[in-house]
Short mmCIF file of C-alpha atoms in Angstrom, two decimals:
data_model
loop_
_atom_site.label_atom_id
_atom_site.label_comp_id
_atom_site.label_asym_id
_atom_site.label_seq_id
_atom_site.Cartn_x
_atom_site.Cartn_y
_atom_site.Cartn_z
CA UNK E 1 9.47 6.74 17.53
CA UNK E 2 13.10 5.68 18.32
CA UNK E 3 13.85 9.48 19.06
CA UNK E 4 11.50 9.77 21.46
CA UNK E 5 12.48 6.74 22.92
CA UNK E 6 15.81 8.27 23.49
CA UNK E 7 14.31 11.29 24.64
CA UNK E 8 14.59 10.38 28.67
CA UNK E 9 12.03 12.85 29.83
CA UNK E 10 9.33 9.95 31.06
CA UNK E 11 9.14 7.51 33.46
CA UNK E 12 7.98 3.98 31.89
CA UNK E 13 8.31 0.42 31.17
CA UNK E 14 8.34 -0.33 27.74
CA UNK E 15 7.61 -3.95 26.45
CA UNK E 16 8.81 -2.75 23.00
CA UNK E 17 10.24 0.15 21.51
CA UNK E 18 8.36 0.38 18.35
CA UNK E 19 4.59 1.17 19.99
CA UNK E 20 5.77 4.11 22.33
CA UNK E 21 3.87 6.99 22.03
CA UNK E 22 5.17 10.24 22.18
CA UNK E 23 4.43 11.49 25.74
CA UNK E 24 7.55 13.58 26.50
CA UNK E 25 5.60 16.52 25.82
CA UNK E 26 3.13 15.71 28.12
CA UNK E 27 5.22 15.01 31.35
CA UNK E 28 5.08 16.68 34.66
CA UNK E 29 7.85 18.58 35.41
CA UNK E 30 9.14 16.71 38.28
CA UNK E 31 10.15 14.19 35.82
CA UNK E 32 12.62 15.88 34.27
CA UNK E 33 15.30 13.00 34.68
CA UNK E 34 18.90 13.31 32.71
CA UNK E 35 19.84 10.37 31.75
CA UNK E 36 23.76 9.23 33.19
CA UNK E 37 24.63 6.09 32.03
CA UNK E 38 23.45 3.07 30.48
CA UNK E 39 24.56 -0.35 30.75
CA UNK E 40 23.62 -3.19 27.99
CA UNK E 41 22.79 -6.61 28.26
CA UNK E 42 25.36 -8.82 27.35
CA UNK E 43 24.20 -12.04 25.13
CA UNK E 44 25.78 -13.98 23.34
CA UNK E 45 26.11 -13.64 19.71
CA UNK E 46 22.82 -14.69 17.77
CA UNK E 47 25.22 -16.20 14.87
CA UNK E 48 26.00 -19.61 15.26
CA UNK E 49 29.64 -21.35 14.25
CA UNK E 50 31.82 -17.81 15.18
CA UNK E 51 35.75 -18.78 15.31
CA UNK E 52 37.00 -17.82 18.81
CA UNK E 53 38.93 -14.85 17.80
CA UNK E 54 36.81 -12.77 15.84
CA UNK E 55 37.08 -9.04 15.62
CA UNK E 56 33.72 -7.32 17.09
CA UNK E 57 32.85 -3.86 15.69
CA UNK E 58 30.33 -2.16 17.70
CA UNK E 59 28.85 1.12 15.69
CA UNK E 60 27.41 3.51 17.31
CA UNK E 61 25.05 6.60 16.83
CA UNK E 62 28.36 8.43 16.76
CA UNK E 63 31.10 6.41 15.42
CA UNK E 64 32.63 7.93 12.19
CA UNK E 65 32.67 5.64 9.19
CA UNK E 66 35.37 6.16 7.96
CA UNK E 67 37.33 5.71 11.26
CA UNK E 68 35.73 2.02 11.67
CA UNK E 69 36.16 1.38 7.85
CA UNK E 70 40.36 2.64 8.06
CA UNK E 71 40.33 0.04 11.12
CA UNK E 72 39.09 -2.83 9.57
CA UNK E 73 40.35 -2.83 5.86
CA UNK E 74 43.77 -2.52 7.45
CA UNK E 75 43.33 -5.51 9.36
CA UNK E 76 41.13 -7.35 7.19
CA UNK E 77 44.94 -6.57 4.79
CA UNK E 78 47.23 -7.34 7.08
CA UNK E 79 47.47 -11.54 6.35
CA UNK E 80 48.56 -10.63 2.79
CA UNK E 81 51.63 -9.04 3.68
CA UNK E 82 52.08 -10.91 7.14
CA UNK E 83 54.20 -13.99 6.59
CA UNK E 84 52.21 -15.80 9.88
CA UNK E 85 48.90 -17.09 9.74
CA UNK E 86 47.57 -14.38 11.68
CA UNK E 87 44.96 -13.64 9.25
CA UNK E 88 41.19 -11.73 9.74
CA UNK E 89 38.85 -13.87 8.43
CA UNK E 90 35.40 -13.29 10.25
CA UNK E 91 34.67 -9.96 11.38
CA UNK E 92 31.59 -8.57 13.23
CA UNK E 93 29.28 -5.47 13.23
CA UNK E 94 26.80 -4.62 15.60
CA UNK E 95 24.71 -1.85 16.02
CA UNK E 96 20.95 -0.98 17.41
CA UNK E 97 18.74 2.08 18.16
CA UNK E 98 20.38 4.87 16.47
CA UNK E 99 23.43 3.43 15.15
CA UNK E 100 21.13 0.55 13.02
CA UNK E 101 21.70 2.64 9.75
CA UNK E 102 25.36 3.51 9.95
CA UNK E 103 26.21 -0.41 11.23
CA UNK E 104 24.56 -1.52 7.57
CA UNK E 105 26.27 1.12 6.06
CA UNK E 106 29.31 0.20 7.40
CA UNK E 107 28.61 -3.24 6.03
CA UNK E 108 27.93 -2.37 2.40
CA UNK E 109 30.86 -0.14 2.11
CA UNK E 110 33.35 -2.59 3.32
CA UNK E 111 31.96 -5.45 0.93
CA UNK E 112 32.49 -2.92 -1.71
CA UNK E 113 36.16 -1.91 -0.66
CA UNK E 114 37.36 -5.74 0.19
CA UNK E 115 35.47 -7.82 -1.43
CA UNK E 116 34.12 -11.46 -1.50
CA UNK E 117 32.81 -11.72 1.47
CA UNK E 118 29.93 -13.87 2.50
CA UNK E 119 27.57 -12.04 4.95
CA UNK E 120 24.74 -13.48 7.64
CA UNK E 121 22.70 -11.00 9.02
CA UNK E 122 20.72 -11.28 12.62
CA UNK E 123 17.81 -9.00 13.69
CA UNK E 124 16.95 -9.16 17.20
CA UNK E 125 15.41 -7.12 20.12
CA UNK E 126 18.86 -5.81 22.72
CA UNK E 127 17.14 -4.81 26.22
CA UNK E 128 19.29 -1.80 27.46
CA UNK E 129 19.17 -0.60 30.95
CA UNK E 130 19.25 3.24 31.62
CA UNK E 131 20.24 4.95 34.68
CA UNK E 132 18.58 8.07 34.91
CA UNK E 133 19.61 10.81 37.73
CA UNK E 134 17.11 11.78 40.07
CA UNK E 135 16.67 15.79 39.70
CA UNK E 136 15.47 15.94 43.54
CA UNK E 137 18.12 15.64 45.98
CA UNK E 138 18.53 12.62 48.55
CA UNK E 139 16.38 10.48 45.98
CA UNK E 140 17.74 7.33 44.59
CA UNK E 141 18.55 7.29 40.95
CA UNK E 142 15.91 5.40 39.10
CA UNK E 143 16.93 2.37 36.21
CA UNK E 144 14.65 2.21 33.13
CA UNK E 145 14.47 -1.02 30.87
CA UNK E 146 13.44 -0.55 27.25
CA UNK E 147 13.98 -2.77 24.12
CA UNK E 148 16.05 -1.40 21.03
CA UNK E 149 15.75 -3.39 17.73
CA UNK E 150 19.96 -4.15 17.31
CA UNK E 151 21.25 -6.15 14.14
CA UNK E 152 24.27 -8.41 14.05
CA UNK E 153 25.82 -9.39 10.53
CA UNK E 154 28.93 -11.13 10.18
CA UNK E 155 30.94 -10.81 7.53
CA UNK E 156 33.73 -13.82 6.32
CA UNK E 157 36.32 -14.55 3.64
CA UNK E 158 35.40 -18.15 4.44
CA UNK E 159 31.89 -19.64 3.09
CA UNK E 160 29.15 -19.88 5.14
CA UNK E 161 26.03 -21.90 5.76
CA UNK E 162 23.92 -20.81 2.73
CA UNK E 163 20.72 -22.10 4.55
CA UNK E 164 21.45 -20.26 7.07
CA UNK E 165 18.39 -17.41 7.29
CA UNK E 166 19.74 -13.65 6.36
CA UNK E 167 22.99 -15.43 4.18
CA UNK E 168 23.96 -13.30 1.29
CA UNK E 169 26.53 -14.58 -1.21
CA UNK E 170 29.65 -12.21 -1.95
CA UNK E 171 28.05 -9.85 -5.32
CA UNK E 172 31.40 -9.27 -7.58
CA UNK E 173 28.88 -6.97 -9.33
CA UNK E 174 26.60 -4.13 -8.96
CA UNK E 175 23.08 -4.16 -9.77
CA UNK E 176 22.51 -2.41 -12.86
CA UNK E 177 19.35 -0.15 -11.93
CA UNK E 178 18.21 2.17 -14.32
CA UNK E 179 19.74 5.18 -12.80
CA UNK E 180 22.95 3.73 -12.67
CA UNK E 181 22.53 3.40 -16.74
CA UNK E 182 21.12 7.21 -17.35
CA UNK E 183 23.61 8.96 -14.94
CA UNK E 184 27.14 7.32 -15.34
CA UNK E 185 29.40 10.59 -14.18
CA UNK E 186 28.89 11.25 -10.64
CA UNK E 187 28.31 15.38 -11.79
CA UNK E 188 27.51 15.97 -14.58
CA UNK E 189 26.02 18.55 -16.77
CA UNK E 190 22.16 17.52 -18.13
CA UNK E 191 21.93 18.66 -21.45
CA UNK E 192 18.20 19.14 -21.65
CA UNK E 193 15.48 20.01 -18.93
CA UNK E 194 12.72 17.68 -20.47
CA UNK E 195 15.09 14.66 -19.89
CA UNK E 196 14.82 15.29 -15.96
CA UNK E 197 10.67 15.35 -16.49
CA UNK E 198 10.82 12.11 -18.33
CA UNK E 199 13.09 10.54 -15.83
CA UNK E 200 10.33 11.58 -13.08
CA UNK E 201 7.63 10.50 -15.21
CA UNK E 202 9.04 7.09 -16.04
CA UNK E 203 9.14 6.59 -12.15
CA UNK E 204 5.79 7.90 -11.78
CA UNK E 205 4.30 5.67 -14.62
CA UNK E 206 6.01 2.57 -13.29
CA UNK E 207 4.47 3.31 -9.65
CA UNK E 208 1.15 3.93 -11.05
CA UNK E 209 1.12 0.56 -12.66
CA UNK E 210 3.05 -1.05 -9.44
CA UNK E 211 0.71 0.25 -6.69
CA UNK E 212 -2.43 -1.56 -5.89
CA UNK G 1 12.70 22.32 -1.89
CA UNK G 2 16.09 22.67 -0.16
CA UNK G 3 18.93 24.98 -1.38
CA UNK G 4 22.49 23.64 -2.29
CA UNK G 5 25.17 25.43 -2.79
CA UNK G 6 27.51 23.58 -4.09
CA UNK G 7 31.45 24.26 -3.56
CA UNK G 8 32.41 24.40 -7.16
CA UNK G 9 29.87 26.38 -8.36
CA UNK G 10 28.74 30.15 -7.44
CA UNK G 11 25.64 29.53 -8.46
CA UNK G 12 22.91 28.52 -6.10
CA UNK G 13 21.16 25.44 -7.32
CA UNK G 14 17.50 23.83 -6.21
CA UNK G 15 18.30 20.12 -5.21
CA UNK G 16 15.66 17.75 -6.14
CA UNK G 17 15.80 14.12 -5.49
CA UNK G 18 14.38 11.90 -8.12
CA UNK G 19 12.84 8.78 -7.03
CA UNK G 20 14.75 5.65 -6.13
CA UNK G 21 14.77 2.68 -8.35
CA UNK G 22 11.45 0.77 -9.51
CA UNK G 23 9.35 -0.80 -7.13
CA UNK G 24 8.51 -4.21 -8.71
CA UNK G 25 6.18 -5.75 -6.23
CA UNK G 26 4.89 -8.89 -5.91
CA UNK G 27 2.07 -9.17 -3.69
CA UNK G 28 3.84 -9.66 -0.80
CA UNK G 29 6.16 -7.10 -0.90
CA UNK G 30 5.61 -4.34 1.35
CA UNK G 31 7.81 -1.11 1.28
CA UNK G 32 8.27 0.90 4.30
CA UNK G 33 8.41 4.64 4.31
CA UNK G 34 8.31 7.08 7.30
CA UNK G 35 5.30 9.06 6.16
CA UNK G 36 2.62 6.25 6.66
CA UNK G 37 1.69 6.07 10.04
CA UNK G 38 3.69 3.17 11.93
CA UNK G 39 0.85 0.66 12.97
CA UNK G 40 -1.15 0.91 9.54
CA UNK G 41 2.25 0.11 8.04
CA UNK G 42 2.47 -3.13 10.67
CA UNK G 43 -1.60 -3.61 10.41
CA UNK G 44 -1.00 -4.09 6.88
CA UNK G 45 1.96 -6.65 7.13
CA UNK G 46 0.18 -8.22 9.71
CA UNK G 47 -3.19 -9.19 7.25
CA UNK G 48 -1.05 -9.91 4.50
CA UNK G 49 0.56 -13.10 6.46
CA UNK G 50 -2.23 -14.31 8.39
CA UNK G 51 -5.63 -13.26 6.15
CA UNK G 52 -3.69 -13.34 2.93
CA UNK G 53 -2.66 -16.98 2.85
CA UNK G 54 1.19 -16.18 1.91
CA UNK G 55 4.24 -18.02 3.62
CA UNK G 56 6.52 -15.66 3.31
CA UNK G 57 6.03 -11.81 2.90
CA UNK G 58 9.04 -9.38 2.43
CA UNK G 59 9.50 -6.18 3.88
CA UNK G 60 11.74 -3.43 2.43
CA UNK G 61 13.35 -0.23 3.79
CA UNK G 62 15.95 2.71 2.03
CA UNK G 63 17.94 4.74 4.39
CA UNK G 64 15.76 6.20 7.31
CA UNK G 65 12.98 3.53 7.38
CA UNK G 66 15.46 0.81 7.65
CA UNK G 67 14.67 1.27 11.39
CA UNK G 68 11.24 1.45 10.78
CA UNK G 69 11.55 -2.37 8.77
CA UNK G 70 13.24 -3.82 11.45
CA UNK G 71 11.11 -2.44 13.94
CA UNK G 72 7.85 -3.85 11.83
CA UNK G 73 9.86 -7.20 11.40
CA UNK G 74 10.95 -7.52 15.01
CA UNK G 75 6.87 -7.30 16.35
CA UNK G 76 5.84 -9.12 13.73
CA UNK G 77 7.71 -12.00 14.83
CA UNK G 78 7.12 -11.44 18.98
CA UNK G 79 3.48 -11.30 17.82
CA UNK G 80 3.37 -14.67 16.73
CA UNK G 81 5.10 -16.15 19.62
CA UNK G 82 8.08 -17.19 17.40
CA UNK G 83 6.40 -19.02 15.02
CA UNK G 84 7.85 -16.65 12.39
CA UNK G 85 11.08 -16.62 11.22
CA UNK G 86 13.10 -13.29 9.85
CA UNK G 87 16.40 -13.23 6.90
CA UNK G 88 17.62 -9.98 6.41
CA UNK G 89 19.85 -8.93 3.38
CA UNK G 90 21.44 -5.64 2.87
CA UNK G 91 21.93 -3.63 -0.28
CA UNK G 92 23.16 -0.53 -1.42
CA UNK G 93 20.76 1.88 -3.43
CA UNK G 94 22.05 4.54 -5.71
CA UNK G 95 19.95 7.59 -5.95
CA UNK G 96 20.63 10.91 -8.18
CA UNK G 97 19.92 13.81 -7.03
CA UNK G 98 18.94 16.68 -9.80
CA UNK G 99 20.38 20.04 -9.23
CA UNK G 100 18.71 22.97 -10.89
CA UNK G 101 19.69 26.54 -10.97
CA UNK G 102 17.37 28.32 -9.44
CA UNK G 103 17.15 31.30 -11.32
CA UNK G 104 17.10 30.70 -14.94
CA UNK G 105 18.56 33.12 -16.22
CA UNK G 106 21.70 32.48 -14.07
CA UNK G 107 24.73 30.97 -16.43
CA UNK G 108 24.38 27.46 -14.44
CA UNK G 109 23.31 24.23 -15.95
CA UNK G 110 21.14 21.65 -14.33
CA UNK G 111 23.63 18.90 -12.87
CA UNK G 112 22.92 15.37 -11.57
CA UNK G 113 24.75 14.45 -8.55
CA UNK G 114 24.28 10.25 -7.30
CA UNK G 115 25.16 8.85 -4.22
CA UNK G 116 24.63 5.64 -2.62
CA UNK G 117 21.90 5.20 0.70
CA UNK G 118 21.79 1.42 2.48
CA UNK G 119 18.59 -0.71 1.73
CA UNK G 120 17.10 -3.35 4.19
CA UNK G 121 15.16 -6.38 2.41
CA UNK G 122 13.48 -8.64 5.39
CA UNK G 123 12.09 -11.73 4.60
CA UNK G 124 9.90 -12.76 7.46
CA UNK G 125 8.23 -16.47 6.95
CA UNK G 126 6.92 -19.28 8.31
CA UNK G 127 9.58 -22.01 8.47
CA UNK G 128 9.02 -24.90 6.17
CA UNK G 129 10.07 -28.04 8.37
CA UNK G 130 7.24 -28.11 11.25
#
């Protein structure tokens, strides 16, 4: 649904982007609009109690990881070795529409890397406004409105409100699943085909017995 | 299933994915995947918190239908005109992948290959304090 949303080939309001159907392959042809630019609506962040300078990574559809990751675990470093106090204690992803995955990705990979950080989490609805260029000559461009699901977590060295809805406590371990405990190696050989058939079955069993 | 050829190895494998980790649901746990059709997924959320009687229901989504969650989260609340409140935590999943040569005669051993997908657990419940 959210790739057809971004699919710019109809003309329509959208309350929300969840219920759109998929009517780009229905559209005249005179409605063939290319989409130019896009401005967002600034609001303020949905986290309460942020420290003025804060460091605000936006992730996008695009945005390499590992770029974004080099960025912040450098900074998130620098206080040790920095004799000021010029230290990076709160720092900020957000993402929506396509880049939703990679901004929690992001997330999880930099608690792993630096750890002991207390995270608070904000889901919320970002309205974006899209200009769309008029095919037809002479005719004015035409701005579409439509509502991407966006998610805000903050991540901090410094405790946070545990009441606070979407806090999760710094985790010094991993959960121990049980495919963590069968496969420890990331590669490695199996030694016997009817292990891999009892590893499916196992899930299978337990989902029988899980699923109404 | 798909083919992968894997750098270190000649041999052209079958890549299966085993199943991510136990489901153990409560009855208000709802998991989301992207082969259910989008409003029976919400529909079903949606009679769990109001004809169900439960305070608190929690949705879940692995890689892809993390989207999907937060979209079903995100109506869920504008459909009850903010009376409902959402919490999201994020995890990290590992999942093995099983790679199988896919001739069998070929000289190439089944390998197991993990790697680590982003989960989405939303709790979405009625506030307690009125």
């Amino acid at each position: 649904m959210l790739h057809s949303m971004n699919n710019m080939r109809y003309l329509q309001f959208f309350e929300s982007a969840s219920f759109s159907p998929d009517v780009s392959s229905s559209s005249p042809k005179l409605w063939n609009f290319r989409r130019v630019s896009h401005t967002e609506d600034s609001s303020p962040y949905p986290i309460p109690g942020l420290a003025a300078d804060i460091l605000h990574m936006r992730v996008k559809e695009g945005s390499k990881i590992r770029n974004l990751l080099r960025f912040v675990t450098a900074r998130m470093r620098e206080d040790r070795r920095d004799s000021n106090s010029t230290s990076l204690r709160q720092v900020v992803f957000t993402g929506s529409g396509r880049g939703l995955t990679k901004t929690i990705t992001c997330v999880e990979i930099l608690k792993r890397t630096v750890g002991g950080l207390h995270q608070v989490s904000k889901l919320y609805y970002k309205t974006v406004n899209d200009i769309c260029e008029n095919p037809q000559q002479g005719a004015p461009d035409v701005t579409m409105q439509r509502t991407v699901p966006a998610i805000c977590i903050l991540l901090s060295k410094d405790p946070l409100d545990p009441q606070e809805p979407g806090y999760q406590p710094p985790q010094t371990l991993t959960v121990p699943t049980e495919d963590t405990e069968r496969c420890s190696a990331p590669v490695r050989p199996d030694l016997s085909p009817p292990s891999q058939n009892t590893a499916k079955r196992l899930c299978l069993d337990e989902w029988s017995i899980c699923s109404p | 299933m798909v083919e992968n050829t894997v750098e270190m190895d000649p041999v052209e494998y079958t890549l299966r994915k085993r199943l991510p980790w136990k489901l153990p649901k409560r009855r208000n746990d709802v998991y989301v995947n992207m082969k259910t059709d989008f409003r029976a997924q919400l529909a079903r959320c949606q009679k769990l918190l109001e004809g169900g009687g439960h305070r608190e229901i929690c949705v879940h989504g692995l890689g892809l239908a993390i989207n999907r969650a937060i979209n079903i989260a995100l109506q869920l609340q504008a459909s009850s005109q903010g009376a409902l409140q959402l919490a999201a935590n994020t995890s990290t999943v590992e999942l093995v992948d099983d790679l199988e040569p896919e001739d069998p005669d070929e000289a190439g051993e089944p390998m197991t290959r993990t790697r680590n997908n982003s989960a989405i657990h939303i709790k979405v419940f009625y506030p307690d304090t009125p």
